[in-house]
Coordinates of C-alpha atoms in Angstrom, one line a residue:
X1 CA 86.9 112.4 124.5
X2 CA 84.1 111.0 126.6
X3 CA 81.6 113.6 126.1
X4 CA 77.9 113.4 126.3
X5 CA 76.2 115.9 124.7
X6 CA 77.1 118.3 121.0
X7 CA 79.7 120.6 123.0
X8 CA 78.2 124.0 123.0
X9 CA 81.5 126.1 121.9
X10 CA 80.1 123.9 118.3
X11 CA 76.6 124.6 118.3
X12 CA 77.9 128.8 118.4
X13 CA 80.9 128.9 116.4
X14 CA 78.6 130.9 113.2
X15 CA 77.1 133.3 116.2
X16 CA 78.0 137.2 115.4
X17 CA 80.2 137.1 119.1
X18 CA 82.3 134.1 118.0
X19 CA 83.4 135.6 114.8
X20 CA 85.8 137.6 115.8
X21 CA 87.5 135.4 118.3
X22 CA 90.6 133.2 117.4
X23 CA 91.8 135.8 114.7
X24 CA 88.4 134.8 112.8
X25 CA 86.7 136.8 110.3
X26 CA 82.7 136.7 108.8
X27 CA 84.2 136.4 105.5
X28 CA 86.8 133.8 106.1
X29 CA 83.3 131.3 107.1
X30 CA 82.8 128.3 105.2
X31 CA 80.0 126.3 105.5
X32 CA 80.9 122.4 107.9
X33 CA 81.3 120.2 105.5
X34 CA 82.7 116.9 108.2
X35 CA 81.5 116.5 111.4
X36 CA 83.3 114.1 113.1
X37 CA 82.1 113.3 116.9
X38 CA 83.7 109.4 117.2
X39 CA 84.1 107.8 120.5
X40 CA 82.4 109.3 122.6
X41 CA 79.4 108.6 125.1
X42 CA 76.4 110.5 123.4
X43 CA 73.3 108.4 124.1
X44 CA 70.9 110.9 122.5
X45 CA 71.5 114.0 119.9
X46 CA 68.6 116.7 120.7
X47 CA 66.5 117.5 117.7
X48 CA 67.8 121.7 118.0
X49 CA 71.0 120.3 116.6
X50 CA 69.7 118.7 113.3
X51 CA 66.4 120.8 112.8
X52 CA 63.8 119.0 110.7
X53 CA 62.9 122.1 109.2
X54 CA 64.0 122.2 105.1
X55 CA 66.1 125.1 104.0
X56 CA 63.4 127.0 102.2
X57 CA 61.9 127.7 105.3
X58 CA 64.9 128.0 107.4
X59 CA 65.9 131.2 104.7
X60 CA 62.3 132.3 105.4
X61 CA 62.9 132.9 109.2
X62 CA 64.8 136.2 109.6
X63 CA 65.3 135.8 113.1
X64 CA 66.9 132.2 112.9
X65 CA 70.3 131.1 112.7
X66 CA 69.4 128.4 110.3
X67 CA 70.9 125.5 110.3
X68 CA 74.7 125.3 110.3
X69 CA 75.2 121.9 109.7
X70 CA 72.8 121.5 106.5
X71 CA 76.1 121.4 104.3
X72 CA 77.5 118.8 105.8
X73 CA 78.7 115.7 103.5
X74 CA 80.2 113.2 106.3
X75 CA 79.1 112.5 109.6
X76 CA 81.2 109.8 112.1
X77 CA 79.8 109.7 115.4
X78 CA 81.2 105.9 115.5
X79 CA 81.9 104.7 118.8
X80 CA 79.1 106.1 120.9
X81 CA 76.1 104.9 122.9
X82 CA 73.2 106.4 120.7
X83 CA 69.9 104.3 121.2
X84 CA 67.9 106.8 118.0
X85 CA 69.3 109.6 115.4
X86 CA 67.3 112.6 115.7
X87 CA 64.7 113.3 112.6
X88 CA 66.3 116.3 111.1
X89 CA 69.4 114.5 109.9
X90 CA 66.8 113.7 106.9
X91 CA 67.1 117.2 105.9
X92 CA 70.7 116.8 105.6
X93 CA 70.3 116.4 101.8
X94 CA 74.4 116.6 100.7
X95 CA 75.2 113.8 103.5
X96 CA 77.0 110.9 101.5
X97 CA 78.5 109.2 104.6
X98 CA 77.5 108.4 107.8
X99 CA 79.4 106.2 110.4
X100 CA 77.3 104.7 113.2
X101 CA 79.1 101.9 113.7
X102 CA 79.8 100.2 117.6
X103 CA 76.7 102.0 119.0
X104 CA 73.2 100.7 120.2
X105 CA 71.1 101.4 117.0
X106 CA 67.9 99.0 116.7
X107 CA 66.0 98.4 113.3
X108 CA 63.6 101.5 113.8
X109 CA 67.1 103.3 113.3
X110 CA 65.7 102.8 109.3
X111 CA 63.0 105.4 109.8
X112 CA 65.4 108.4 109.3
X113 CA 68.4 106.6 107.6
X114 CA 66.1 105.4 104.8
X115 CA 65.2 109.1 104.1
X116 CA 69.1 110.0 103.2
X117 CA 68.7 109.3 99.8
X118 CA 72.1 111.2 99.2
X119 CA 73.7 108.2 101.1
X120 CA 77.4 106.7 99.4
X121 CA 78.7 105.3 102.5
X122 CA 76.5 104.0 105.3
X123 CA 78.5 102.0 108.4
X124 CA 76.4 100.3 111.1
X125 CA 78.3 97.2 112.2
X126 CA 78.0 96.5 115.7
X127 CA 74.6 97.4 116.5
X128 CA 71.5 95.6 118.0
X129 CA 70.2 95.3 114.3
X130 CA 68.5 91.6 114.4
X131 CA 65.6 89.9 112.1
X132 CA 65.1 91.0 108.3
X133 CA 67.0 93.8 107.4
X134 CA 64.5 96.2 107.1
X135 CA 63.0 96.5 103.2
X136 CA 63.1 100.6 103.5
X137 CA 66.8 100.5 103.1
X138 CA 66.3 100.0 99.3
X139 CA 66.0 103.6 99.3
X140 CA 69.4 104.4 99.2
X141 CA 69.9 104.0 95.7
X142 CA 72.6 105.4 95.5
X143 CA 74.7 103.3 97.9
X144 CA 77.7 101.7 97.5
X145 CA 78.7 101.1 100.3
X146 CA 76.8 98.7 103.0
X147 CA 78.2 97.2 106.1
X148 CA 76.4 95.6 108.9
X149 CA 79.5 93.3 110.0
X150 CA 78.4 92.6 114.0
X151 CA 74.7 92.5 114.1
X152 CA 71.9 89.6 114.6
X153 CA 70.2 90.6 110.9
X154 CA 68.9 86.7 108.9
X155 CA 67.3 88.2 105.6
X156 CA 68.1 90.4 103.1
X157 CA 64.5 91.6 101.8
X158 CA 64.0 91.2 98.1
X159 CA 63.4 94.4 97.0
X160 CA 67.7 94.5 97.6
X161 CA 68.3 94.8 94.5
X162 CA 67.2 98.4 94.1
X163 CA 70.7 99.3 95.6
X164 CA 71.4 99.3 92.3
X165 CA 75.1 100.9 92.3
X166 CA 76.1 99.0 95.3
X167 CA 80.0 97.7 95.6
X168 CA 80.9 96.5 98.8
X169 CA 78.7 94.8 100.9
X170 CA 79.6 93.4 104.6
X171 CA 77.4 91.1 106.5
X172 CA 79.7 89.2 108.6
X173 CA 78.9 87.8 111.9
X174 CA 75.8 88.0 111.4
X175 CA 72.5 85.5 111.0
X176 CA 71.9 84.9 107.4
X177 CA 71.2 81.4 106.6
X178 CA 71.0 81.4 103.2
X179 CA 71.3 84.5 100.3
X180 CA 69.7 85.7 97.2
X181 CA 72.1 85.1 95.0
X182 CA 69.9 85.3 92.4
X183 CA 69.7 89.4 93.1
X184 CA 73.7 90.0 94.6
X185 CA 74.4 89.1 90.4
X186 CA 72.7 91.7 89.1
X187 CA 74.2 94.1 91.7
X188 CA 77.7 96.0 90.4
X189 CA 79.3 93.8 93.7
X190 CA 82.8 94.1 93.9
X191 CA 83.0 92.8 97.0
X192 CA 81.3 90.5 99.8
X193 CA 82.2 89.4 103.3
X194 CA 79.8 86.7 104.8
X195 CA 82.0 85.5 107.5
X196 CA 80.9 84.0 110.7
X197 CA 77.2 83.9 109.8
X198 CA 75.3 80.1 109.4
X199 CA 75.1 79.5 105.9
X200 CA 75.0 76.2 105.2
X201 CA 74.9 73.5 102.4
X202 CA 75.6 75.1 99.3
X203 CA 75.9 79.3 99.6
X204 CA 74.9 80.1 95.6
X205 CA 71.6 77.8 95.2
X206 CA 69.9 79.4 92.6
X207 CA 70.2 79.9 88.8
X208 CA 73.1 81.9 89.2
X209 CA 76.3 81.2 85.9
X210 CA 78.3 84.3 87.3
X211 CA 79.0 87.6 89.0
X212 CA 81.1 89.5 86.3
X213 CA 82.1 92.2 88.9
X214 CA 83.0 90.4 92.3
X215 CA 87.0 90.9 92.9
X216 CA 86.6 89.4 96.8
X217 CA 84.7 87.0 99.0
X218 CA 84.8 86.0 102.3
X219 CA 83.4 82.4 103.9
X220 CA 84.8 81.5 106.1
X221 CA 83.6 80.0 109.5
X222 CA 80.3 78.6 107.9
X223 CA 78.8 74.9 107.4
X224 CA 79.6 75.3 103.7
X225 CA 79.5 72.0 102.2
X226 CA 79.4 73.5 98.2
X227 CA 79.9 76.9 96.7
X228 CA 77.3 75.8 94.1
X229 CA 75.8 72.6 93.3
X230 CA 77.2 69.9 92.6
X231 CA 78.2 69.6 88.2
X232 CA 77.8 72.9 88.0
X233 CA 80.1 76.4 88.6
X234 CA 79.8 79.8 88.1
X235 CA 82.1 82.2 86.5
X236 CA 83.7 84.6 88.1
X237 CA 86.1 86.2 85.8
X238 CA 86.9 89.6 88.7
X239 CA 87.6 87.5 91.2
X240 CA 91.0 87.7 93.0
X241 CA 90.8 86.6 96.4
X242 CA 88.5 83.7 98.0
X243 CA 88.6 83.1 101.6
X244 CA 86.8 80.1 102.3
X245 CA 88.5 78.9 105.4
X246 CA 87.0 76.7 108.2
X247 CA 83.6 75.1 106.5
X248 CA 83.0 72.0 105.5
X249 CA 83.5 72.0 101.6
X250 CA 83.5 68.9 100.3
X251 CA 84.9 70.5 96.7
X252 CA 85.5 73.3 95.0
X253 CA 83.6 73.4 91.8
X254 CA 85.9 74.0 88.2
X255 CA 87.9 77.4 88.4
X256 CA 88.6 77.9 84.8
X257 CA 86.6 80.6 84.4
X258 CA 88.6 82.3 88.0
X259 CA 91.5 83.9 85.7
X260 CA 92.3 86.6 87.6
X261 CA 92.5 84.7 90.9
X262 CA 95.3 85.7 93.5
X263 CA 94.9 84.4 97.0
X264 CA 93.4 81.1 97.3
X265 CA 92.3 80.1 101.3
X266 CA 90.4 77.4 101.9
X267 CA 92.2 75.7 104.9
X268 CA 90.1 73.7 107.6
X269 CA 87.5 71.8 105.5
X270 CA 86.7 68.7 103.5
X271 CA 88.3 69.5 100.6
X272 CA 90.2 65.7 99.2
X273 CA 91.4 67.2 95.7
X274 CA 92.1 70.3 93.5
X275 CA 89.8 71.8 91.6
X276 CA 89.3 71.2 88.3
X277 CA 90.6 74.3 86.4
X278 CA 93.8 75.0 89.4
X279 CA 96.3 74.8 86.7
X280 CA 95.4 77.2 84.3
X281 CA 95.3 79.9 86.9
X282 CA 98.4 81.6 86.3
X283 CA 98.4 84.6 88.4
X284 CA 97.5 82.2 91.5
X285 CA 100.2 83.1 93.6
X286 CA 98.7 82.1 97.5
X287 CA 97.2 79.1 97.9
X288 CA 96.4 77.7 101.5
X289 CA 94.6 74.1 101.3
X290 CA 96.4 72.7 104.8
X291 CA 94.1 71.0 107.3
X292 CA 91.9 69.1 103.8
X293 CA 91.3 65.2 103.4
X294 CA 93.6 65.7 100.3
X295 CA 95.8 62.2 99.7
X296 CA 97.8 63.7 96.0
X297 CA 99.8 66.8 95.0
X298 CA 99.8 66.6 91.2
X299 CA 102.6 67.3 89.2
X300 CA 101.2 69.9 86.8
X301 CA 101.6 72.6 90.3
X302 CA 105.3 72.6 89.2
X303 CA 104.6 74.5 86.1
X304 CA 102.5 77.5 88.0
X305 CA 105.1 79.5 87.6
X306 CA 103.7 82.6 90.2
X307 CA 102.8 79.8 92.8
X308 CA 105.1 81.8 95.3
X309 CA 103.2 79.6 98.4
X310 CA 101.0 76.8 98.5
X311 CA 100.0 75.1 102.1
X312 CA 98.9 71.1 102.5
X313 CA 99.8 70.7 106.0
X314 CA 97.7 68.1 108.2
X315 CA 96.7 66.5 105.5
X316 CA 97.1 63.2 104.9
X317 CA 99.4 63.2 101.9
X318 CA 100.8 59.7 100.8
X319 CA 103.9 61.7 100.1
X320 CA 104.8 62.8 103.6
X321 CA 108.0 64.5 102.5
X322 CA 105.9 66.5 101.1
X323 CA 104.2 68.0 105.0
X324 CA 106.8 70.2 105.8
X325 CA 108.8 71.1 101.9
X326 CA 108.4 74.6 101.5
X327 CA 106.4 75.7 98.3
X328 CA 109.7 76.3 96.1
X329 CA 110.8 72.5 97.1
X330 CA 107.5 71.2 96.7
X331 CA 107.5 72.2 93.0
X332 CA 111.1 70.8 92.5
X333 CA 109.8 67.9 93.5
X334 CA 107.1 67.5 91.1
X335 CA 108.8 69.0 88.5
X336 CA 110.8 65.9 88.2
X337 CA 107.8 64.0 87.7
X338 CA 106.7 65.9 84.9
X339 CA 109.7 64.1 83.0
X340 CA 108.9 60.6 82.1
X341 CA 111.9 58.2 81.8
X342 CA 113.5 57.1 77.9
X343 CA 112.3 53.7 77.8
X344 CA 114.4 50.9 78.9
X345 CA 115.0 48.9 75.5
X346 CA 115.4 51.8 73.6
X347 CA 119.1 51.5 73.7
X348 CA 119.6 54.2 70.3
X349 CA 118.3 56.7 72.2
X350 CA 119.7 55.9 75.5
X351 CA 123.4 55.6 73.7
X352 CA 122.4 59.1 72.2
X353 CA 122.0 60.6 75.5
X354 CA 125.0 59.2 77.0
X355 CA 127.2 60.0 74.3
X356 CA 125.3 64.1 74.2
X357 CA 126.8 63.9 78.3
X358 CA 130.1 62.8 77.3
X359 CA 130.7 65.4 75.0
X360 CA 129.3 68.1 77.5
X361 CA 131.7 66.8 80.2
X362 CA 134.8 67.4 78.0
X363 CA 133.4 70.6 77.2
X364 CA 133.4 71.7 80.4
X365 CA 136.9 70.4 81.1
X366 CA 138.3 72.5 78.6
X367 CA 136.3 75.4 79.9
X368 CA 138.8 78.1 81.3
X369 CA 138.0 76.8 85.0
X370 CA 140.3 77.9 87.8
X371 CA 140.1 75.1 90.5
X372 CA 141.7 75.2 93.8
X373 CA 142.5 72.6 95.7
X374 CA 141.2 73.4 99.4
X375 CA 140.9 71.3 102.0
X376 CA 137.8 70.5 102.8
X377 CA 135.1 68.1 101.1
X378 CA 134.4 68.1 97.5
X379 CA 131.4 69.6 95.4
X380 CA 130.5 69.7 91.7
X381 CA 128.9 73.1 91.7
X382 CA 125.6 72.9 90.1
X383 CA 124.9 76.9 90.1
X384 CA 125.3 79.3 87.2
X385 CA 123.2 82.4 88.3
X386 CA 122.4 85.2 86.4
X387 CA 120.6 86.7 89.2
X388 CA 121.0 85.8 92.5
X389 CA 117.5 87.0 94.1
X390 CA 115.6 83.9 92.5
X391 CA 118.5 80.7 92.9
X392 CA 117.6 77.7 90.8
X393 CA 116.3 74.5 92.5
X394 CA 115.4 72.6 90.2
X395 CA 118.4 70.2 90.0
X396 CA 118.8 67.4 93.0
X397 CA 120.5 67.9 96.5
X398 CA 123.9 66.7 96.5
X399 CA 123.9 63.8 99.0
X400 CA 125.4 64.2 102.5
X401 CA 129.2 63.2 102.4
X402 CA 131.0 61.8 105.1
X403 CA 132.9 63.9 107.5
X404 CA 136.1 61.1 107.1
X405 CA 136.7 62.2 103.6
X406 CA 140.0 64.1 103.9
X407 CA 140.0 67.6 102.9
X408 CA 142.8 67.2 101.0
X409 CA 141.0 65.5 97.9
X410 CA 138.7 67.6 97.5
X411 CA 137.6 70.7 94.9
X412 CA 135.9 74.3 94.9
X413 CA 135.6 75.7 91.6
X414 CA 135.6 79.1 90.4
X415 CA 133.6 80.0 87.9
X416 CA 134.4 82.7 84.6
X417 CA 133.5 85.7 86.8
X418 CA 134.6 84.9 89.7
X419 CA 132.1 82.6 91.2
X420 CA 132.4 80.5 94.1
X421 CA 129.7 78.1 94.1
X422 CA 129.0 76.2 97.3
X423 CA 125.3 75.4 97.2
X424 CA 123.8 72.9 98.2
X425 CA 126.4 70.7 100.1
X426 CA 125.0 70.6 103.0
X427 CA 127.8 73.0 104.7
X428 CA 127.5 74.9 107.8
X429 CA 130.9 76.8 107.9
X430 CA 133.8 77.9 105.2
X431 CA 137.2 76.1 106.2
X432 CA 139.0 79.5 107.1
X433 CA 142.5 78.8 105.7
X434 CA 140.9 77.3 102.0
X435 CA 138.8 80.5 101.5
X436 CA 142.3 82.5 102.5
X437 CA 144.5 80.2 99.5
X438 CA 141.0 80.8 97.1
X439 CA 141.0 84.8 98.3
X440 CA 144.7 85.0 97.3
X441 CA 144.5 82.5 94.0
X442 CA 141.8 84.3 92.6
X443 CA 139.5 87.3 92.4
X444 CA 135.5 85.9 94.1
X445 CA 133.0 88.2 93.3
X446 CA 129.9 86.3 93.9
X447 CA 129.4 83.3 96.5
X448 CA 126.3 81.2 96.6
X449 CA 125.8 79.3 100.3
X450 CA 121.9 79.0 99.0
X451 CA 119.9 75.6 99.9
X452 CA 122.9 74.7 103.6
X453 CA 122.8 74.8 107.3
X454 CA 124.4 78.0 107.6
X455 CA 122.9 79.6 111.4
X456 CA 125.2 82.8 111.3
X457 CA 126.8 85.0 107.9
X458 CA 130.3 82.9 108.1
X459 CA 133.3 85.1 109.0
X460 CA 135.6 83.8 106.4
X461 CA 133.5 85.2 104.0
X462 CA 136.1 88.8 105.6
X463 CA 138.8 87.0 103.2
X464 CA 137.0 88.1 99.9
X465 CA 135.8 91.5 101.5
X466 CA 137.2 93.7 98.8
X467 CA 136.0 92.0 95.9
X468 CA 133.0 90.2 96.6
X469 CA 129.9 91.9 95.3
X470 CA 127.4 89.7 95.6
X471 CA 125.9 86.9 98.3
X472 CA 123.1 84.2 98.5
X473 CA 122.3 83.0 102.2
X474 CA 119.0 81.9 100.9
X475 CA 117.4 78.4 102.1
X476 CA 119.5 78.5 104.8
X477 CA 119.1 77.9 109.2
X478 CA 119.1 81.7 109.8
X479 CA 116.8 82.5 113.0
X480 CA 115.4 85.5 114.5
X481 CA 118.1 88.0 115.1
X482 CA 120.9 86.0 115.6
X483 CA 121.8 85.4 112.5
X484 CA 124.8 87.9 112.1
X485 CA 126.2 88.0 116.3
X486 CA 129.6 90.1 115.3
X487 CA 130.4 93.2 113.3
X488 CA 131.2 92.0 109.2
X489 CA 132.7 93.9 106.7
X490 CA 132.0 93.5 103.6
X491 CA 133.1 97.1 101.6
X492 CA 132.1 96.1 98.0
X493 CA 128.8 94.4 98.3
X494 CA 125.7 95.2 96.5
X495 CA 123.3 92.2 96.3
X496 CA 122.5 90.8 99.5
X497 CA 119.8 87.6 99.0
X498 CA 118.4 86.2 102.7
X499 CA 115.6 84.6 101.5
X500 CA 113.1 81.6 102.7
X501 CA 115.0 81.4 106.0
X502 CA 114.0 82.2 109.6
X503 CA 114.2 86.0 110.0
X504 CA 112.4 87.8 112.4
X505 CA 114.6 90.9 112.1
X506 CA 116.9 93.7 110.1
X507 CA 118.2 95.3 112.8
X508 CA 121.4 92.6 113.1
X509 CA 122.3 93.9 109.7
X510 CA 121.8 97.6 110.2
X511 CA 124.0 97.3 113.7
X512 CA 126.4 94.5 112.3
X513 CA 127.2 94.5 108.7
X514 CA 129.2 97.5 106.9
X515 CA 128.5 97.7 103.5
X516 CA 128.4 101.1 102.0
X517 CA 127.7 99.8 98.4
X518 CA 125.0 97.2 99.0
X519 CA 122.4 98.3 96.8
X520 CA 119.8 95.0 96.7
X521 CA 118.3 93.0 99.6
X522 CA 116.0 90.0 99.6
X523 CA 114.9 88.5 102.6
X524 CA 111.4 87.2 101.1
X525 CA 109.8 84.6 102.8
X526 CA 110.8 84.7 106.3
X527 CA 109.2 86.4 109.6
X528 CA 110.0 89.7 109.5
X529 CA 107.5 92.1 111.1
X530 CA 108.4 95.5 110.9
X531 CA 111.9 97.4 108.4
X532 CA 113.9 99.8 110.5
X533 CA 113.5 103.6 109.9
X534 CA 117.7 103.7 109.5
X535 CA 118.1 101.5 106.6
X536 CA 119.3 104.0 104.2
X537 CA 121.4 105.6 106.7
X538 CA 123.2 102.7 106.9
X539 CA 123.4 101.5 103.7
X540 CA 123.0 104.3 101.7
X541 CA 123.2 103.3 98.3
X542 CA 120.1 100.4 98.9
X543 CA 117.3 100.7 96.2
X544 CA 115.7 98.1 96.2
X545 CA 114.5 96.1 99.0
X546 CA 112.4 92.5 98.4
X547 CA 110.7 91.6 101.5
X548 CA 107.6 90.1 100.3
X549 CA 105.9 86.9 101.8
X550 CA 106.5 88.4 105.3
X551 CA 104.7 89.3 108.6
X552 CA 104.8 92.7 108.2
X553 CA 102.1 94.5 110.0
X554 CA 103.3 98.2 108.7
X555 CA 105.5 99.8 106.0
X556 CA 106.2 103.0 107.3
X557 CA 107.3 105.2 104.9
X558 CA 110.2 106.5 106.8
X559 CA 111.7 102.8 107.1
X560 CA 111.1 103.4 103.0
X561 CA 112.5 106.7 102.4
X562 CA 114.8 107.3 98.9
X563 CA 114.2 103.2 98.0
X564 CA 113.2 102.8 93.9
X565 CA 111.9 98.6 94.5
X566 CA 109.5 98.1 97.2
X567 CA 107.7 94.2 97.2
X568 CA 106.0 94.0 100.5
X569 CA 103.4 91.7 98.5
X570 CA 101.5 89.1 101.1
X571 CA 102.3 90.6 104.0
X572 CA 99.9 91.6 107.1
X573 CA 99.9 95.2 106.2
X574 CA 96.6 96.3 107.9
X575 CA 96.8 100.3 106.5
X576 CA 98.6 102.0 103.8
X577 CA 100.2 105.1 105.5
X578 CA 99.2 108.0 102.4
X579 CA 102.4 109.7 103.1
X580 CA 103.8 106.6 101.5
X581 CA 102.5 108.8 98.1
X582 CA 105.0 111.3 98.8
X583 CA 107.3 109.0 97.8
X584 CA 107.4 109.1 94.6
X585 CA 108.0 111.7 92.1
X586 CA 111.4 112.7 91.0
X587 CA 114.2 109.5 91.4
X588 CA 112.2 108.7 94.2
X589 CA 110.3 105.1 94.4
X590 CA 109.0 103.4 91.1
X591 CA 107.7 100.1 91.6
X592 CA 105.5 99.8 94.9
X593 CA 104.1 96.0 95.4
X594 CA 102.2 95.6 97.8
X595 CA 98.9 93.4 96.8
X596 CA 98.0 90.2 99.2
X597 CA 97.8 92.7 102.0
X598 CA 95.1 93.1 104.7
X599 CA 94.3 96.2 104.3
X600 CA 90.9 96.7 102.1
X601 CA 92.1 100.4 100.9
X602 CA 93.6 101.2 98.2
X603 CA 91.2 98.6 96.4
X604 CA 92.8 96.0 94.3
X605 CA 91.4 97.9 91.2
X606 CA 93.4 100.9 91.9
X607 CA 96.6 98.4 93.0
X608 CA 96.4 96.1 89.9
X609 CA 96.9 99.9 87.7
X610 CA 100.3 100.1 89.4
X611 CA 102.7 101.7 91.5
X612 CA 101.8 105.1 89.6
X613 CA 97.9 104.9 90.0
X614 CA 98.6 103.3 93.6
X615 CA 100.7 106.2 94.6
X616 CA 98.9 109.2 92.9
X617 CA 95.9 107.5 94.9
X618 CA 97.5 107.6 98.6
X619 CA 98.8 111.3 97.9
X620 CA 95.1 112.3 97.3
X621 CA 94.4 110.7 101.2
X622 CA 97.7 113.0 102.1
X623 CA 97.0 117.2 104.5
X624 CA 97.1 119.9 101.3
X625 CA 100.1 121.6 103.3
X626 CA 102.0 118.4 103.0
X627 CA 100.8 118.1 99.1
X628 CA 102.3 121.5 98.8
X629 CA 105.3 121.0 99.8
X630 CA 105.7 117.9 98.8
X631 CA 104.6 119.6 95.0
X632 CA 107.7 122.3 95.3
X633 CA 110.1 119.5 96.3
X634 CA 109.3 118.6 93.1
X635 CA 109.9 121.9 91.3
X636 CA 105.5 121.3 90.3
X637 CA 103.0 124.6 89.7
X638 CA 100.0 124.5 90.8
X639 CA 98.4 121.9 89.0
X640 CA 96.8 119.1 91.0
X641 CA 98.1 115.4 91.3
X642 CA 95.2 113.7 93.4
X643 CA 93.7 111.1 92.0
X644 CA 90.2 111.2 92.0
X645 CA 89.1 107.7 92.2
X646 CA 86.7 106.4 94.0
X647 CA 87.3 103.8 96.4

């Protein structure tokens, strides 16, 4: 608003002559609890606005107006030009949250702030703090959140451990060269941000055995060579995210005790091998070891079932083919190395293996499988998928075949249940003559085209339009917004899998795909930045949207309204809209997965309790009027549904 002083209307709002305006009355007046004056141009706040007088002395003044701000519990003055604070702030005994980010405050501001002993949340980011942090900050013994990123602070005071309730500490973008982890380990820290400091050599030099409550730590953009001294370890049982990019790390310690770890980012370091205990991390989903010195990839990675993405580009790998391989392809290749070949001199074992294979082939030939002699290349099907959304890729790809093979010498098998499997055949199109013959001879309900070279939806799918209910084009060459250039009618389609392509938008689907019965869409592992808001308008039956591992920057409540399952893990969502909480309830959102994103609230402690807890937390941040309307729509009474969790 560009205000340089506090408006007179605010200062006189409790005066008697103001009570009759705007349909207000004295009986309706309540104490002011929040003061938001952010993004203005205030350099000073007059002492008369916050009088340095106790509440008892003010009450004794018969002609006084009292302190209109005496009941404040929240003050937000970020984005101003403040160079000092009024002394009278120390009289605000109920104040719990103070945001002074992006001002011009120096170290002397703690003369006032240190007396606000009721504070639980203090933000002083991007100010002019410098040198050692003022020891008086330790007076704030109720403090839970402390943010001083973007200053020039160099050390913490020796009495910093007096902050016995501190959970979140943000020291990023300062001048710290060393931190007292002996003190920090005794505090209930769950989040620690040390990004862009001057930390060097060993991060934790003290004799620290564990940080039992730490859930997230960011030490990126420093000059750290070791997290702990070589040969030692530190227990981090609650840690779910470690960011250590752009350091000089030579190795990571034993991570066996980091059992909750979900995301490990350590790109642009000098790490030469996977840390000890890495393969025991059952919950690990996202790993970035790109631009390091790793040469050998252990095959045990294939056993890490929950690992959804691992980046190893920029390493001097012995197997160069792994540099550009996807995570799924990498795990498939490594899985083959876990199975040792049979001994060459064990004739009996080999004979038994061959006999078993012949018997299996004989049984397969006797099974009621229909085969159509088409006019295109032969392929021996290898897909017996129960759920197309997670296609198996452990079998080796079929070798590329010569184009000189005649169409008449090939067969496309149709399996029981109407499954046409053309996966892994290096195909980029479906021959219309072949498709028309198959459609005339049998009822095809499912088509598997994953692991091929398709750049667009094949037009020949229209031959199966009336019967096709499931289609997979996963692991193909679908790019950008060009993968469905023309209208395609598949009225019976219920499930569509487009995972692991290079799609940037779902607009072609909503514009050109005519599938009113579509219920499930899997577009995981693509490059989608936003969901269209008309998904449910175009696909009224849609209930499941899997869009994990993309580049979503927001999750618009309107884009997922009406869906029952949404998986948006590992995206770039910076803020979770509280109105998403209103999508729950009767017939609404049943499963919401949003971990591994950029937003800081709700915190992992809320997310890990499941969808109901997350939606309750979000509803607690929705305006009361909208919440009441939602409750009325749910047929609830007047009982509250707000989640009281403090995060």
